[in-house]
Amino acid sequence: MNMLGALEPLFPRLVGDVGGTNARWAWQAAPGAALTHVATYPCADYASMAAVIQHYLAEHQHPTPAAVSFGIATAVTGDEVRMTNHHWAFSTTALQAELGVKRLVVLNDFAALAASLDVLGPQDRRAVGGGQPVLGQPIGVLGPGTGLGVAGLVCGRDGHYVPVAGEGGHVTLAATDDREAAVLAVLRQRFGHASAERAVCGQGLVNLYEALCQLDGAPTLRLSPADVTEAAQLRSNPTCVEAVHLFCSFLGNVAGNLALTLGARGGIYVGGGIVPRLGDAFEASAFRERFEQKGRFTDYLRQIPTWVITANNPALIGAGHSLDD
């Protein structure tokens, strides 16, 4: 997280959630006020981060905010920020000066999502599988969208949770059966490194579909991620059905690894734009089975709850919280 300027609460504020495909923004006029004027813009339509922010402010006739905070789909390790799945790159110092704001916070998008979890209620999540959260224990959050975001939450001595950003979407993906191993061999041949993100994201759905077509000698159609999920839900294309099955299986595998790595007995949350759209099909998938399928630690993982985040724009809420830290 990069924080520039004073730490006192500043309003009005602009908060954002910037992925590899879309940038979503919202306005908060005063402390405790609801987020308003939520708007989404395709990243490809704007030359820079500053350009899309300035467009939002002009379109909604907002003045220059006192503070801006946004999560972004990349690692944030210093002043220079470069997106993983889009061409935008910027200096936080220069961006703050160009916008003319008193304070700027830039953080990993899944750290922003993690920061929202303490204000989500039971109506904002859907359980998948059993288990009960243990108060004060680490929490994991991951989610496929344009890429695969991963973050954690750890509880400090004061009892408050602190987001921990990472790049867990780029861990090496593992197979749990021969079919998955064959698919991963195709992905390694194509990409060199078969990371989790190569299979568990929007483009990952297409990668899985194409790998299955190659393995089975089937014609490969030019499909988008939405095409794959729609065909799977309609059961109109058996290869798409299997691609979504593999997607959920791999996601469960990665989620289980995250739970073991963090000791996430506080639970695992699944966000991003893809899983909520799968609805009941996700709950009926291999996700939870693969989550728990860790040999000697199967019983350990059975006790850990997993949820799908169903709230609207939780990462915007988390970005706003980061200005209050």
Short mmCIF file of C-alpha atoms in Angstrom, two decimals:
data_model
loop_
_atom_site.label_atom_id
_atom_site.label_comp_id
_atom_site.label_asym_id
_atom_site.label_seq_id
_atom_site.Cartn_x
_atom_site.Cartn_y
_atom_site.Cartn_z
CA MET A 1 0.00 0.00 0.00
CA ASN A 2 1.30 3.48 -0.88
CA MET A 3 0.03 6.30 1.30
CA LEU A 4 0.91 9.87 0.50
CA GLY A 5 -0.09 12.92 2.50
CA ALA A 6 -1.68 13.38 5.90
CA LEU A 7 -3.42 10.61 7.81
CA GLU A 8 -6.45 12.60 9.02
CA PRO A 9 -9.77 11.61 7.43
CA LEU A 10 -10.36 13.65 4.30
CA PHE A 11 -13.61 14.15 2.40
CA PRO A 12 -14.97 14.10 -0.21
CA ARG A 13 -13.15 11.07 -1.48
CA LEU A 14 -13.00 9.04 -4.67
CA VAL A 15 -12.59 5.27 -4.39
CA GLY A 16 -11.84 2.80 -7.14
CA ASP A 17 -11.39 -0.82 -8.11
CA VAL A 18 -9.19 -1.21 -11.18
CA GLY A 19 -8.90 -4.56 -12.93
CA GLY A 20 -7.34 -5.63 -16.16
CA THR A 21 -10.58 -5.03 -18.08
CA ASN A 22 -12.63 -2.41 -16.20
CA ALA A 23 -12.09 0.46 -13.78
CA ARG A 24 -14.95 1.05 -11.32
CA TRP A 25 -15.25 4.30 -9.34
CA ALA A 26 -17.51 5.73 -6.65
CA TRP A 27 -17.88 8.94 -4.63
CA GLN A 28 -18.12 9.30 -0.86
CA ALA A 29 -19.14 12.79 0.18
CA ALA A 30 -18.76 12.64 3.97
CA PRO A 31 -17.86 10.28 6.84
CA GLY A 32 -20.35 7.43 7.02
CA ALA A 33 -22.02 8.44 3.77
CA ALA A 34 -23.00 5.78 1.27
CA LEU A 35 -21.02 5.37 -1.92
CA THR A 36 -22.74 7.15 -4.80
CA HIS A 37 -22.30 7.61 -8.55
CA VAL A 38 -20.82 4.16 -9.02
CA ALA A 39 -19.60 3.91 -12.61
CA THR A 40 -17.58 1.42 -14.63
CA TYR A 41 -15.30 2.23 -17.56
CA PRO A 42 -13.40 -0.09 -19.93
CA CYS A 43 -9.68 0.37 -19.30
CA ALA A 44 -8.98 0.04 -23.02
CA ASP A 45 -10.91 3.28 -23.68
CA TYR A 46 -8.48 5.46 -21.72
CA ALA A 47 -4.83 6.26 -22.22
CA SER A 48 -3.91 6.39 -18.54
CA MET A 49 -5.09 6.11 -14.95
CA ALA A 50 -5.29 9.89 -14.67
CA ALA A 51 -7.43 10.06 -17.82
CA VAL A 52 -10.13 7.71 -16.52
CA ILE A 53 -10.22 9.46 -13.12
CA GLN A 54 -10.55 12.87 -14.73
CA HIS A 55 -13.29 11.56 -17.02
CA TYR A 56 -15.25 10.22 -14.05
CA LEU A 57 -14.99 13.52 -12.16
CA ALA A 58 -16.06 15.54 -15.21
CA GLU A 59 -18.92 13.19 -16.12
CA HIS A 60 -20.40 13.37 -12.63
CA GLN A 61 -19.53 17.05 -12.12
CA HIS A 62 -17.55 16.37 -8.97
CA PRO A 63 -14.91 18.76 -7.66
CA THR A 64 -11.35 17.63 -7.04
CA PRO A 65 -11.62 15.18 -4.11
CA ALA A 66 -9.57 15.62 -0.98
CA ALA A 67 -8.47 11.98 -1.15
CA VAL A 68 -8.36 9.16 -3.69
CA SER A 69 -7.92 5.47 -2.95
CA PHE A 70 -8.09 2.54 -5.33
CA GLY A 71 -7.20 -1.10 -5.55
CA ILE A 72 -5.41 -2.19 -8.68
CA ALA A 73 -4.82 -5.62 -10.19
CA THR A 74 -1.07 -5.82 -9.79
CA ALA A 75 1.63 -5.90 -7.15
CA VAL A 76 2.14 -2.51 -5.48
CA THR A 77 5.73 -2.48 -4.22
CA GLY A 78 6.80 1.13 -4.55
CA ASP A 79 6.16 4.44 -6.27
CA GLU A 80 6.11 2.92 -9.76
CA VAL A 81 3.04 0.80 -10.46
CA ARG A 82 2.65 -1.30 -13.61
CA MET A 83 -0.42 -3.43 -14.27
CA THR A 84 -0.05 -7.14 -14.99
CA ASN A 85 -2.88 -7.56 -17.50
CA HIS A 86 -3.12 -4.04 -18.96
CA HIS A 87 -0.66 -1.45 -20.27
CA TRP A 88 -1.24 1.28 -17.67
CA ALA A 89 1.80 2.28 -15.64
CA PHE A 90 2.25 5.34 -13.42
CA SER A 91 4.12 6.95 -10.55
CA THR A 92 1.94 7.42 -7.48
CA THR A 93 3.77 10.64 -6.65
CA ALA A 94 3.20 12.03 -10.14
CA LEU A 95 -0.43 10.85 -10.18
CA GLN A 96 -1.15 12.60 -6.89
CA ALA A 97 0.37 15.81 -8.22
CA GLU A 98 -1.54 15.57 -11.51
CA LEU A 99 -4.85 15.04 -9.72
CA GLY A 100 -4.13 17.74 -7.15
CA VAL A 101 -5.37 15.67 -4.19
CA LYS A 102 -4.15 15.86 -0.60
CA ARG A 103 -3.86 12.13 -0.16
CA LEU A 104 -3.54 9.14 -2.46
CA VAL A 105 -3.65 5.45 -1.52
CA VAL A 106 -2.86 2.74 -4.07
CA LEU A 107 -3.11 -0.89 -2.99
CA ASN A 108 -3.46 -4.32 -4.51
CA ASP A 109 -7.05 -4.93 -5.58
CA PHE A 110 -7.45 -8.05 -3.45
CA ALA A 111 -5.97 -6.30 -0.44
CA ALA A 112 -8.79 -3.79 -0.95
CA LEU A 113 -11.31 -6.62 -1.19
CA ALA A 114 -9.88 -8.19 1.97
CA ALA A 115 -10.22 -4.85 3.77
CA SER A 116 -13.98 -4.92 3.15
CA LEU A 117 -14.65 -8.28 4.79
CA ASP A 118 -15.14 -6.96 8.32
CA VAL A 119 -18.21 -4.96 7.22
CA LEU A 120 -19.87 -7.68 5.14
CA GLY A 121 -22.90 -9.29 6.71
CA PRO A 122 -24.46 -12.74 6.27
CA GLN A 123 -26.53 -11.35 3.38
CA ASP A 124 -23.32 -10.47 1.52
CA ARG A 125 -21.93 -13.99 1.25
CA ARG A 126 -23.05 -17.52 0.37
CA ALA A 127 -21.60 -20.56 2.12
CA VAL A 128 -20.16 -23.40 0.06
CA GLY A 129 -19.58 -26.43 2.26
CA GLY A 130 -19.39 -26.64 6.03
CA GLY A 131 -17.07 -25.42 8.76
CA GLN A 132 -17.16 -22.58 11.26
CA PRO A 133 -14.82 -19.57 11.43
CA VAL A 134 -12.47 -19.24 14.39
CA LEU A 135 -12.36 -15.68 15.74
CA GLY A 136 -8.99 -13.98 15.46
CA GLN A 137 -7.54 -16.53 13.04
CA PRO A 138 -6.23 -15.61 9.56
CA ILE A 139 -8.64 -15.24 6.65
CA GLY A 140 -7.92 -15.86 2.98
CA VAL A 141 -9.54 -14.23 -0.03
CA LEU A 142 -9.12 -15.06 -3.70
CA GLY A 143 -11.08 -14.59 -6.85
CA PRO A 144 -10.92 -15.03 -10.61
CA GLY A 145 -11.67 -12.14 -12.93
CA THR A 146 -9.40 -10.84 -15.67
CA GLY A 147 -6.65 -12.39 -13.53
CA LEU A 148 -6.59 -14.35 -10.28
CA GLY A 149 -6.33 -12.20 -7.17
CA VAL A 150 -5.16 -13.54 -3.81
CA ALA A 151 -4.79 -11.84 -0.43
CA GLY A 152 -5.07 -12.52 3.27
CA LEU A 153 -6.11 -10.93 6.54
CA VAL A 154 -4.20 -11.36 9.80
CA CYS A 155 -5.38 -10.23 13.21
CA GLY A 156 -3.14 -7.77 15.05
CA ARG A 157 -2.66 -7.46 18.80
CA ASP A 158 -5.36 -4.79 18.91
CA GLY A 159 -7.91 -7.27 17.53
CA HIS A 160 -8.19 -5.56 14.15
CA TYR A 161 -7.52 -7.41 10.92
CA VAL A 162 -4.79 -6.16 8.59
CA PRO A 163 -4.83 -6.99 4.84
CA VAL A 164 -1.79 -8.80 3.46
CA ALA A 165 -1.28 -8.40 -0.29
CA GLY A 166 0.41 -11.01 -2.41
CA GLU A 167 0.68 -12.43 -5.90
CA GLY A 168 -0.64 -15.90 -5.14
CA GLY A 169 -2.41 -16.06 -8.48
CA HIS A 170 0.96 -16.84 -10.05
CA VAL A 171 1.80 -19.91 -7.97
CA THR A 172 2.46 -23.09 -9.93
CA LEU A 173 -0.74 -25.02 -10.53
CA ALA A 174 -0.87 -28.68 -9.50
CA ALA A 175 -2.96 -31.58 -10.82
CA THR A 176 -5.05 -33.95 -8.71
CA ASP A 177 -5.73 -36.56 -11.40
CA ASP A 178 -4.47 -37.71 -14.80
CA ARG A 179 -6.89 -35.54 -16.79
CA GLU A 180 -5.78 -32.41 -14.97
CA ALA A 181 -2.15 -33.43 -15.46
CA ALA A 182 -2.71 -33.72 -19.21
CA VAL A 183 -4.34 -30.30 -19.33
CA LEU A 184 -1.47 -28.76 -17.36
CA ALA A 185 1.02 -30.34 -19.76
CA VAL A 186 -0.71 -28.48 -22.61
CA LEU A 187 -0.62 -25.22 -20.65
CA ARG A 188 3.08 -25.68 -19.85
CA GLN A 189 3.79 -26.32 -23.51
CA ARG A 190 1.93 -23.15 -24.44
CA PHE A 191 3.06 -20.77 -21.68
CA GLY A 192 6.20 -22.29 -20.19
CA HIS A 193 4.86 -21.87 -16.66
CA ALA A 194 1.39 -23.17 -15.81
CA SER A 195 0.43 -20.73 -13.08
CA ALA A 196 -2.92 -20.81 -11.32
CA GLU A 197 -3.93 -17.69 -13.25
CA ARG A 198 -3.46 -19.49 -16.58
CA ALA A 199 -6.48 -21.67 -15.69
CA VAL A 200 -8.42 -19.81 -13.01
CA CYS A 201 -9.53 -16.51 -14.54
CA GLY A 202 -11.60 -15.37 -17.51
CA GLN A 203 -8.95 -16.14 -20.09
CA GLY A 204 -8.16 -19.26 -18.09
CA LEU A 205 -11.60 -20.64 -18.95
CA VAL A 206 -10.73 -20.23 -22.62
CA ASN A 207 -7.28 -21.76 -22.06
CA LEU A 208 -8.88 -24.81 -20.44
CA TYR A 209 -11.40 -25.16 -23.26
CA GLU A 210 -8.68 -24.95 -25.90
CA ALA A 211 -6.45 -27.42 -24.03
CA LEU A 212 -9.30 -29.93 -23.86
CA CYS A 213 -10.00 -29.51 -27.58
CA GLN A 214 -6.32 -30.18 -28.30
CA LEU A 215 -6.26 -33.29 -26.10
CA ASP A 216 -9.44 -34.70 -27.61
CA GLY A 217 -8.73 -33.72 -31.21
CA ALA A 218 -11.93 -31.69 -31.30
CA PRO A 219 -12.52 -28.56 -33.41
CA THR A 220 -11.58 -25.42 -31.48
CA LEU A 221 -14.14 -22.62 -31.72
CA ARG A 222 -13.25 -18.99 -31.07
CA LEU A 223 -14.99 -18.52 -27.74
CA SER A 224 -14.92 -15.80 -25.11
CA PRO A 225 -15.01 -16.59 -21.37
CA ALA A 226 -18.71 -15.69 -21.35
CA ASP A 227 -19.28 -18.07 -24.28
CA VAL A 228 -17.65 -20.92 -22.36
CA THR A 229 -19.71 -20.37 -19.20
CA GLU A 230 -22.95 -19.91 -21.15
CA ALA A 231 -22.42 -23.09 -23.16
CA ALA A 232 -21.59 -24.95 -19.95
CA GLN A 233 -24.73 -23.71 -18.21
CA LEU A 234 -26.86 -24.64 -21.21
CA ARG A 235 -24.94 -27.92 -21.52
CA SER A 236 -24.76 -27.27 -25.25
CA ASN A 237 -21.05 -28.03 -25.55
CA PRO A 238 -19.52 -30.91 -23.52
CA THR A 239 -16.02 -29.46 -23.78
CA CYS A 240 -17.22 -26.20 -22.23
CA VAL A 241 -18.93 -28.20 -19.48
CA GLU A 242 -15.64 -29.91 -18.70
CA ALA A 243 -13.72 -26.63 -18.90
CA VAL A 244 -15.93 -25.09 -16.20
CA HIS A 245 -15.61 -28.29 -14.15
CA LEU A 246 -11.81 -28.02 -14.33
CA PHE A 247 -11.97 -24.30 -13.54
CA CYS A 248 -13.88 -24.96 -10.30
CA SER A 249 -11.65 -27.91 -9.44
CA PHE A 250 -8.44 -25.90 -9.87
CA LEU A 251 -9.92 -22.99 -7.91
CA GLY A 252 -10.73 -25.34 -5.02
CA ASN A 253 -7.20 -26.72 -5.13
CA VAL A 254 -5.67 -23.23 -4.98
CA ALA A 255 -8.09 -22.15 -2.23
CA GLY A 256 -7.12 -25.18 -0.14
CA ASN A 257 -3.44 -24.36 -0.61
CA LEU A 258 -4.12 -20.79 0.51
CA ALA A 259 -5.97 -22.01 3.61
CA LEU A 260 -3.07 -24.28 4.56
CA THR A 261 -0.45 -21.61 3.89
CA LEU A 262 -2.20 -18.95 5.98
CA GLY A 263 -3.66 -21.30 8.55
CA ALA A 264 -6.88 -19.56 7.51
CA ARG A 265 -9.19 -20.98 10.16
CA GLY A 266 -11.11 -17.69 9.96
CA GLY A 267 -12.37 -18.84 6.58
CA ILE A 268 -11.78 -18.45 2.85
CA TYR A 269 -13.74 -15.94 0.76
CA VAL A 270 -14.11 -16.22 -3.01
CA GLY A 271 -14.69 -12.97 -4.90
CA GLY A 272 -14.16 -11.75 -8.43
CA GLY A 273 -16.67 -11.45 -11.22
CA ILE A 274 -16.90 -15.03 -12.51
CA VAL A 275 -17.86 -17.31 -9.61
CA PRO A 276 -20.98 -15.40 -8.48
CA ARG A 277 -22.38 -15.74 -11.99
CA LEU A 278 -22.06 -19.52 -11.88
CA GLY A 279 -24.71 -19.64 -9.12
CA ASP A 280 -25.86 -23.08 -8.00
CA ALA A 281 -23.53 -24.74 -10.49
CA PHE A 282 -20.57 -23.61 -8.40
CA GLU A 283 -21.97 -25.12 -5.22
CA ALA A 284 -22.53 -28.40 -7.09
CA SER A 285 -19.01 -28.32 -8.56
CA ALA A 286 -15.81 -30.01 -7.38
CA PHE A 287 -14.65 -26.79 -5.66
CA ARG A 288 -15.25 -27.85 -2.07
CA GLU A 289 -14.10 -31.44 -2.67
CA ARG A 290 -10.80 -30.21 -4.10
CA PHE A 291 -10.52 -27.63 -1.31
CA GLU A 292 -10.62 -30.37 1.31
CA GLN A 293 -8.66 -33.01 -0.64
CA LYS A 294 -5.26 -32.52 1.01
CA GLY A 295 -4.37 -35.97 2.34
CA ARG A 296 -3.48 -35.88 6.02
CA PHE A 297 -4.96 -32.38 6.38
CA THR A 298 -8.39 -33.18 4.94
CA ASP A 299 -9.98 -33.12 8.40
CA TYR A 300 -8.27 -29.79 9.14
CA LEU A 301 -9.73 -28.24 5.99
CA ARG A 302 -13.21 -29.63 6.59
CA GLN A 303 -13.42 -27.31 9.59
CA ILE A 304 -12.67 -24.20 7.51
CA PRO A 305 -15.69 -22.43 5.98
CA THR A 306 -15.66 -21.15 2.41
CA TRP A 307 -17.94 -18.41 1.13
CA VAL A 308 -18.70 -16.73 -2.18
CA ILE A 309 -18.90 -12.95 -1.81
CA THR A 310 -22.23 -11.72 -3.20
CA ALA A 311 -22.05 -8.06 -2.08
CA ASN A 312 -22.05 -5.27 -4.64
CA ASN A 313 -18.71 -3.48 -5.07
CA PRO A 314 -16.99 -4.73 -1.89
CA ALA A 315 -13.54 -3.69 -3.15
CA LEU A 316 -14.75 -0.06 -3.31
CA ILE A 317 -15.71 -0.29 0.35
CA GLY A 318 -12.29 -1.73 1.18
CA ALA A 319 -10.51 1.03 -0.75
CA GLY A 320 -12.38 3.58 1.34
CA HIS A 321 -11.38 1.81 4.57
CA SER A 322 -7.74 2.05 3.56
CA LEU A 323 -7.95 5.83 3.84
CA ASP A 324 -8.90 5.48 7.50
CA ASP A 325 -5.94 3.30 8.51
#
